[in-house]
Amino acid sequence: MATKRGKLIVFEGLDRSGKSTQCARLVEYLRQNGSTDVKHLRFPDRTTPIGQMINNYLAGSSQQEDHVIHLLFSANRWELAQTIESAIAGGTTVVVDRYYYSGCVYSAAKQNPSLDLAWCRHPEIGLPRPDICLFLDINAEDAANRGGYGNERYEKQDMQDRVRGLFGEMRIHEDEKDDIVVIDAGKDIETVEKCVQEAVRVAIERVDSGDRPL
Ligand code: DGP
Ligand code: NA
Ligand code: NA
């Protein structure tokens, strides 16, 4: 029997949704219990030259025109597209902390009239399609109870509220609705972790049974 292809598993959510914690826990779980190698990525990948420009922008030490930074975030994903594709083809599962969904909603949340969700989608078209996107959903109060936001550019309440609304739009959009699973991230870490594992188990089965081509 041919080696099974790896899966592309994406985590999305607001800042402070517990996304990075859950992402790391799933990687650990799959490494211990799965039958494939697991690669852990995060976007933005701040280690590349483009990623450093993004980092400076988020830290507030540089300015970028809205469309320019949008395209840099997208380019930062495209830089790794080939790596992701080869990993999956070679049987390695790739788990990613943020992906093009963040790419679209954070830019669209700026309310720049020439940067709506439809415009924002274009540069992302053709990136490897996730087998599942786990959307860690948390309301504003629960997020606030986890402590304040950091000092990065988007970590402000009004911005986060708009981002949450736009994630809501993407979740019902024709292109994404079959890929996104909403997880209640207001629950405790272990409960969320179990929900994530179950959703991933179902997604992996679906792919391996041939129900879900890449
Ligand atoms: P993180 O390292 O996950 O905390 O992400 C840094 C910030 O950048 C966070 O506020 C979300 C935002 N972000 C992530 N990806 C994109 C993107 O593609 N475009 C835009 N505009 N913002 C993004
Ligand atoms: Na952040
Ligand atoms: Na994070």
Tab-separated table of C-alpha atoms and ligand atoms in Angstrom:
chain	number	residue	atom	x	y	z
A	1	MET	CA	0.000	0.000	0.000
A	2	ALA	CA	1.261	3.469	-0.843
A	3	THR	CA	2.232	5.774	2.022
A	4	LYS	CA	-0.677	7.927	3.129
A	5	ARG	CA	-0.248	11.592	2.417
A	6	GLY	CA	0.198	13.937	5.360
A	7	LYS	CA	-2.606	16.265	6.436
A	8	LEU	CA	-2.693	20.031	6.610
A	9	ILE	CA	-4.188	21.131	9.937
A	10	VAL	CA	-4.720	24.811	10.631
A	11	PHE	CA	-5.527	26.689	13.835
A	12	GLU	CA	-7.256	30.051	13.703
A	13	GLY	CA	-8.707	32.427	16.226
A	14	LEU	CA	-8.421	35.814	17.834
A	15	ASP	CA	-5.387	36.898	19.767
A	16	ARG	CA	-5.671	35.309	23.250
A	17	SER	CA	-7.929	32.471	22.090
A	18	GLY	CA	-5.402	29.889	23.300
A	19	LYS	CA	-4.516	29.015	19.733
A	20	SER	CA	-0.754	28.690	20.150
A	21	THR	CA	-1.144	26.519	23.264
A	22	GLN	CA	-3.604	24.197	21.550
A	23	CYS	CA	-1.497	24.086	18.420
A	24	ALA	CA	1.579	23.000	20.394
A	25	ARG	CA	-0.459	20.417	22.334
A	26	LEU	CA	-1.876	18.882	19.161
A	27	VAL	CA	1.609	18.649	17.642
A	28	GLU	CA	2.792	16.852	20.770
A	29	TYR	CA	-0.240	14.542	20.747
A	30	LEU	CA	0.160	13.619	17.073
A	31	ARG	CA	3.874	13.010	17.519
A	32	GLN	CA	3.142	10.574	20.331
A	33	ASN	CA	0.015	8.911	18.988
A	34	GLY	CA	0.023	9.362	15.240
A	35	SER	CA	1.773	7.270	12.661
A	36	THR	CA	3.347	10.136	10.719
A	37	ASP	CA	5.995	12.793	11.189
A	38	VAL	CA	4.612	16.167	12.214
A	39	LYS	CA	5.871	19.568	11.178
A	40	HIS	CA	4.857	22.599	13.246
A	41	LEU	CA	4.698	25.962	11.463
A	42	ARG	CA	3.349	29.338	12.364
A	43	PHE	CA	2.388	32.388	10.353
A	44	PRO	CA	3.657	34.973	10.220
A	45	ASP	CA	6.980	33.159	10.051
A	46	ARG	CA	9.095	35.983	11.424
A	47	THR	CA	12.410	34.302	10.600
A	48	THR	CA	12.512	35.095	6.865
A	49	PRO	CA	13.432	38.542	5.459
A	50	ILE	CA	9.747	39.163	4.646
A	51	GLY	CA	8.826	37.889	8.121
A	52	GLN	CA	11.183	40.438	9.650
A	53	MET	CA	9.459	43.242	7.775
A	54	ILE	CA	6.149	41.948	9.137
A	55	ASN	CA	7.576	41.736	12.651
A	56	ASN	CA	8.760	45.337	12.511
A	57	TYR	CA	5.352	46.414	11.275
A	58	LEU	CA	3.520	44.554	14.069
A	59	ALA	CA	5.906	45.931	16.679
A	60	GLY	CA	5.188	49.441	15.400
A	61	SER	CA	8.772	50.173	14.438
A	62	SER	CA	7.889	50.482	10.757
A	63	GLN	CA	4.872	51.629	8.751
A	64	GLN	CA	3.453	49.942	5.650
A	65	GLU	CA	0.605	50.884	3.360
A	66	ASP	CA	-2.397	48.557	4.042
A	67	HIS	CA	-2.239	46.700	0.713
A	68	VAL	CA	1.532	46.350	0.941
A	69	ILE	CA	1.490	44.690	4.352
A	70	HIS	CA	-1.385	42.480	3.220
A	71	LEU	CA	0.710	41.260	0.292
A	72	LEU	CA	3.756	40.748	2.524
A	73	PHE	CA	1.751	38.529	4.900
A	74	SER	CA	0.519	36.589	1.878
A	75	ALA	CA	4.023	36.326	0.397
A	76	ASN	CA	5.202	34.992	3.758
A	77	ARG	CA	2.754	32.087	3.324
A	78	TRP	CA	3.732	31.559	-0.310
A	79	GLU	CA	7.394	31.350	0.760
A	80	LEU	CA	6.479	28.118	2.563
A	81	ALA	CA	3.859	26.748	0.168
A	82	GLN	CA	6.296	24.411	-1.561
A	83	THR	CA	7.642	23.168	1.770
A	84	ILE	CA	4.107	22.412	2.942
A	85	GLU	CA	3.208	20.624	-0.279
A	86	SER	CA	6.313	18.446	-0.272
A	87	ALA	CA	5.879	17.589	3.404
A	88	ILE	CA	2.295	16.464	2.834
A	89	ALA	CA	3.174	14.534	-0.315
A	90	GLY	CA	5.948	12.788	1.620
A	91	GLY	CA	3.569	11.683	4.382
A	92	THR	CA	4.360	14.383	6.956
A	93	THR	CA	1.429	16.102	8.644
A	94	VAL	CA	1.740	19.872	8.899
A	95	VAL	CA	0.131	21.791	11.772
A	96	VAL	CA	-0.047	25.542	11.287
A	97	ASP	CA	-0.719	28.313	13.789
A	98	ARG	CA	-2.700	30.849	11.662
A	99	TYR	CA	-3.099	30.781	7.886
A	100	TYR	CA	-4.827	32.688	5.126
A	101	TYR	CA	-8.036	33.128	7.160
A	102	SER	CA	-6.149	35.499	9.471
A	103	GLY	CA	-4.627	36.941	6.335
A	104	CYS	CA	-8.040	37.966	5.053
A	105	VAL	CA	-9.810	39.043	8.225
A	106	TYR	CA	-7.095	41.135	9.891
A	107	SER	CA	-6.606	43.145	6.706
A	108	ALA	CA	-10.334	43.518	6.032
A	109	ALA	CA	-10.843	44.650	9.646
A	110	LYS	CA	-8.875	47.827	8.882
A	111	GLN	CA	-11.936	49.224	7.112
A	112	ASN	CA	-9.914	50.530	4.217
A	113	PRO	CA	-12.568	50.907	1.475
A	114	SER	CA	-10.344	49.332	-1.185
A	115	LEU	CA	-9.349	46.369	0.991
A	116	ASP	CA	-12.519	44.355	1.537
A	117	LEU	CA	-12.698	40.616	2.187
A	118	ALA	CA	-13.094	39.820	-1.520
A	119	TRP	CA	-9.936	41.771	-2.428
A	120	CYS	CA	-8.040	40.230	0.453
A	121	ARG	CA	-8.760	36.681	-0.730
A	122	HIS	CA	-7.099	37.020	-4.110
A	123	PRO	CA	-3.405	36.691	-3.253
A	124	GLU	CA	-4.207	33.629	-1.106
A	125	ILE	CA	-5.818	31.652	-3.939
A	126	GLY	CA	-3.820	28.533	-4.732
A	127	LEU	CA	-2.170	28.055	-1.346
A	128	PRO	CA	-2.356	24.435	-0.129
A	129	ARG	CA	-5.901	23.799	1.088
A	130	PRO	CA	-6.247	22.749	4.726
A	131	ASP	CA	-7.868	19.408	5.517
A	132	ILE	CA	-9.294	21.083	8.578
A	133	CYS	CA	-9.251	24.563	10.055
A	134	LEU	CA	-9.899	24.546	13.792
A	135	PHE	CA	-11.399	27.865	14.682
A	136	LEU	CA	-10.948	28.545	18.394
A	137	ASP	CA	-13.892	30.721	19.221
A	138	ILE	CA	-13.854	32.908	22.298
A	139	ASN	CA	-16.020	35.846	23.291
A	140	ALA	CA	-14.637	39.229	24.250
A	141	GLU	CA	-15.219	38.770	28.018
A	142	ASP	CA	-13.462	35.407	28.199
A	143	ALA	CA	-10.564	36.780	26.188
A	144	ALA	CA	-10.338	39.793	28.492
A	145	ASN	CA	-10.344	37.486	31.536
A	146	ARG	CA	-7.190	35.881	30.213
A	147	GLY	CA	-5.298	39.108	30.774
A	148	GLY	CA	-4.745	42.107	28.597
A	149	TYR	CA	-3.578	42.104	25.040
A	150	GLY	CA	0.095	42.680	24.278
A	151	ASN	CA	1.474	45.748	22.597
A	152	GLU	CA	1.368	44.631	19.004
A	153	ARG	CA	-0.455	46.619	16.392
A	154	TYR	CA	-3.735	44.661	16.207
A	155	GLU	CA	-4.111	43.864	19.895
A	156	LYS	CA	-6.878	46.341	20.590
A	157	GLN	CA	-10.469	45.641	21.528
A	158	ASP	CA	-12.217	47.368	18.605
A	159	MET	CA	-9.918	45.724	16.069
A	160	GLN	CA	-10.446	42.296	17.669
A	161	ASP	CA	-14.235	42.777	17.614
A	162	ARG	CA	-14.157	43.480	13.880
A	163	VAL	CA	-11.801	40.536	13.314
A	164	ARG	CA	-14.235	38.242	15.152
A	165	GLY	CA	-17.132	39.449	12.989
A	166	LEU	CA	-15.151	38.837	9.810
A	167	PHE	CA	-14.103	35.348	10.940
A	168	GLY	CA	-17.862	34.790	11.295
A	169	GLU	CA	-18.363	35.808	7.655
A	170	MET	CA	-15.609	33.507	6.442
A	171	ARG	CA	-17.054	30.580	8.383
A	172	ILE	CA	-20.241	30.654	6.322
A	173	HIS	CA	-18.572	31.431	2.991
A	174	GLU	CA	-18.878	28.801	0.261
A	175	ASP	CA	-15.081	28.439	-0.087
A	176	GLU	CA	-14.435	27.752	3.602
A	177	LYS	CA	-17.523	26.400	5.313
A	178	ASP	CA	-16.641	22.738	4.724
A	179	ASP	CA	-13.100	23.198	6.020
A	180	ILE	CA	-13.805	25.041	9.271
A	181	VAL	CA	-14.723	23.410	12.573
A	182	VAL	CA	-15.634	25.788	15.384
A	183	ILE	CA	-14.270	24.878	18.814
A	184	ASP	CA	-15.550	26.566	21.978
A	185	ALA	CA	-12.303	28.002	23.309
A	186	GLY	CA	-13.937	29.455	26.420
A	187	LYS	CA	-13.671	26.022	28.096
A	188	ASP	CA	-10.642	24.883	30.106
A	189	ILE	CA	-7.470	23.838	28.303
A	190	GLU	CA	-7.990	20.063	28.657
A	191	THR	CA	-11.588	20.191	27.418
A	192	VAL	CA	-10.597	22.257	24.392
A	193	GLU	CA	-7.702	19.878	23.762
A	194	LYS	CA	-10.084	16.873	23.705
A	195	CYS	CA	-12.447	18.642	21.281
A	196	VAL	CA	-9.509	19.446	19.000
A	197	GLN	CA	-8.279	15.838	19.050
A	198	GLU	CA	-11.727	14.509	18.203
A	199	ALA	CA	-12.233	16.953	15.321
A	200	VAL	CA	-8.798	16.095	13.938
A	201	ARG	CA	-9.444	12.365	14.250
A	202	VAL	CA	-12.623	12.740	12.163
A	203	ALA	CA	-10.847	14.880	9.568
A	204	ILE	CA	-7.948	12.440	9.226
A	205	GLU	CA	-10.348	9.526	8.790
A	206	ARG	CA	-12.222	11.425	6.124
A	207	VAL	CA	-9.034	12.072	4.170
A	208	ASP	CA	-7.716	8.526	4.540
A	209	SER	CA	-11.007	7.026	3.415
A	210	GLY	CA	-10.619	8.949	0.163
A	211	ASP	CA	-13.478	11.290	0.917
A	212	ARG	CA	-11.354	14.347	0.797
A	213	PRO	CA	-8.887	14.870	-2.054
A	214	LEU	CA	-6.215	17.516	-1.649
B	1	DGP	P1	0.653	35.970	16.151
B	1	DGP	O1	2.130	35.820	15.939
B	1	DGP	O2	-0.129	34.687	15.878
B	1	DGP	O3	0.290	36.605	17.452
B	1	DGP	O4	0.148	36.957	14.990
B	1	DGP	C1	0.596	38.276	14.970
B	1	DGP	C2	-0.497	39.233	14.593
B	1	DGP	O5	-0.609	39.332	13.171
B	1	DGP	C3	-1.878	38.879	15.104
B	1	DGP	O6	-2.489	40.058	15.611
B	1	DGP	C4	-2.610	38.396	13.887
B	1	DGP	C5	-1.952	39.138	12.760
B	1	DGP	N1	-1.908	38.399	11.499
B	1	DGP	C6	-1.553	37.114	11.311
B	1	DGP	N2	-1.556	36.802	10.007
B	1	DGP	C7	-1.940	37.926	9.360
B	1	DGP	C8	-2.109	38.261	7.987
B	1	DGP	O7	-1.920	37.445	7.078
B	1	DGP	N3	-2.479	39.534	7.692
B	1	DGP	C9	-2.692	40.472	8.667
B	1	DGP	N4	-3.036	41.692	8.292
B	1	DGP	N5	-2.526	40.200	9.966
B	1	DGP	C10	-2.158	38.941	10.310
B	2	NA	NA	-0.643	38.063	18.761
B	3	NA	NA	-0.556	33.185	19.424
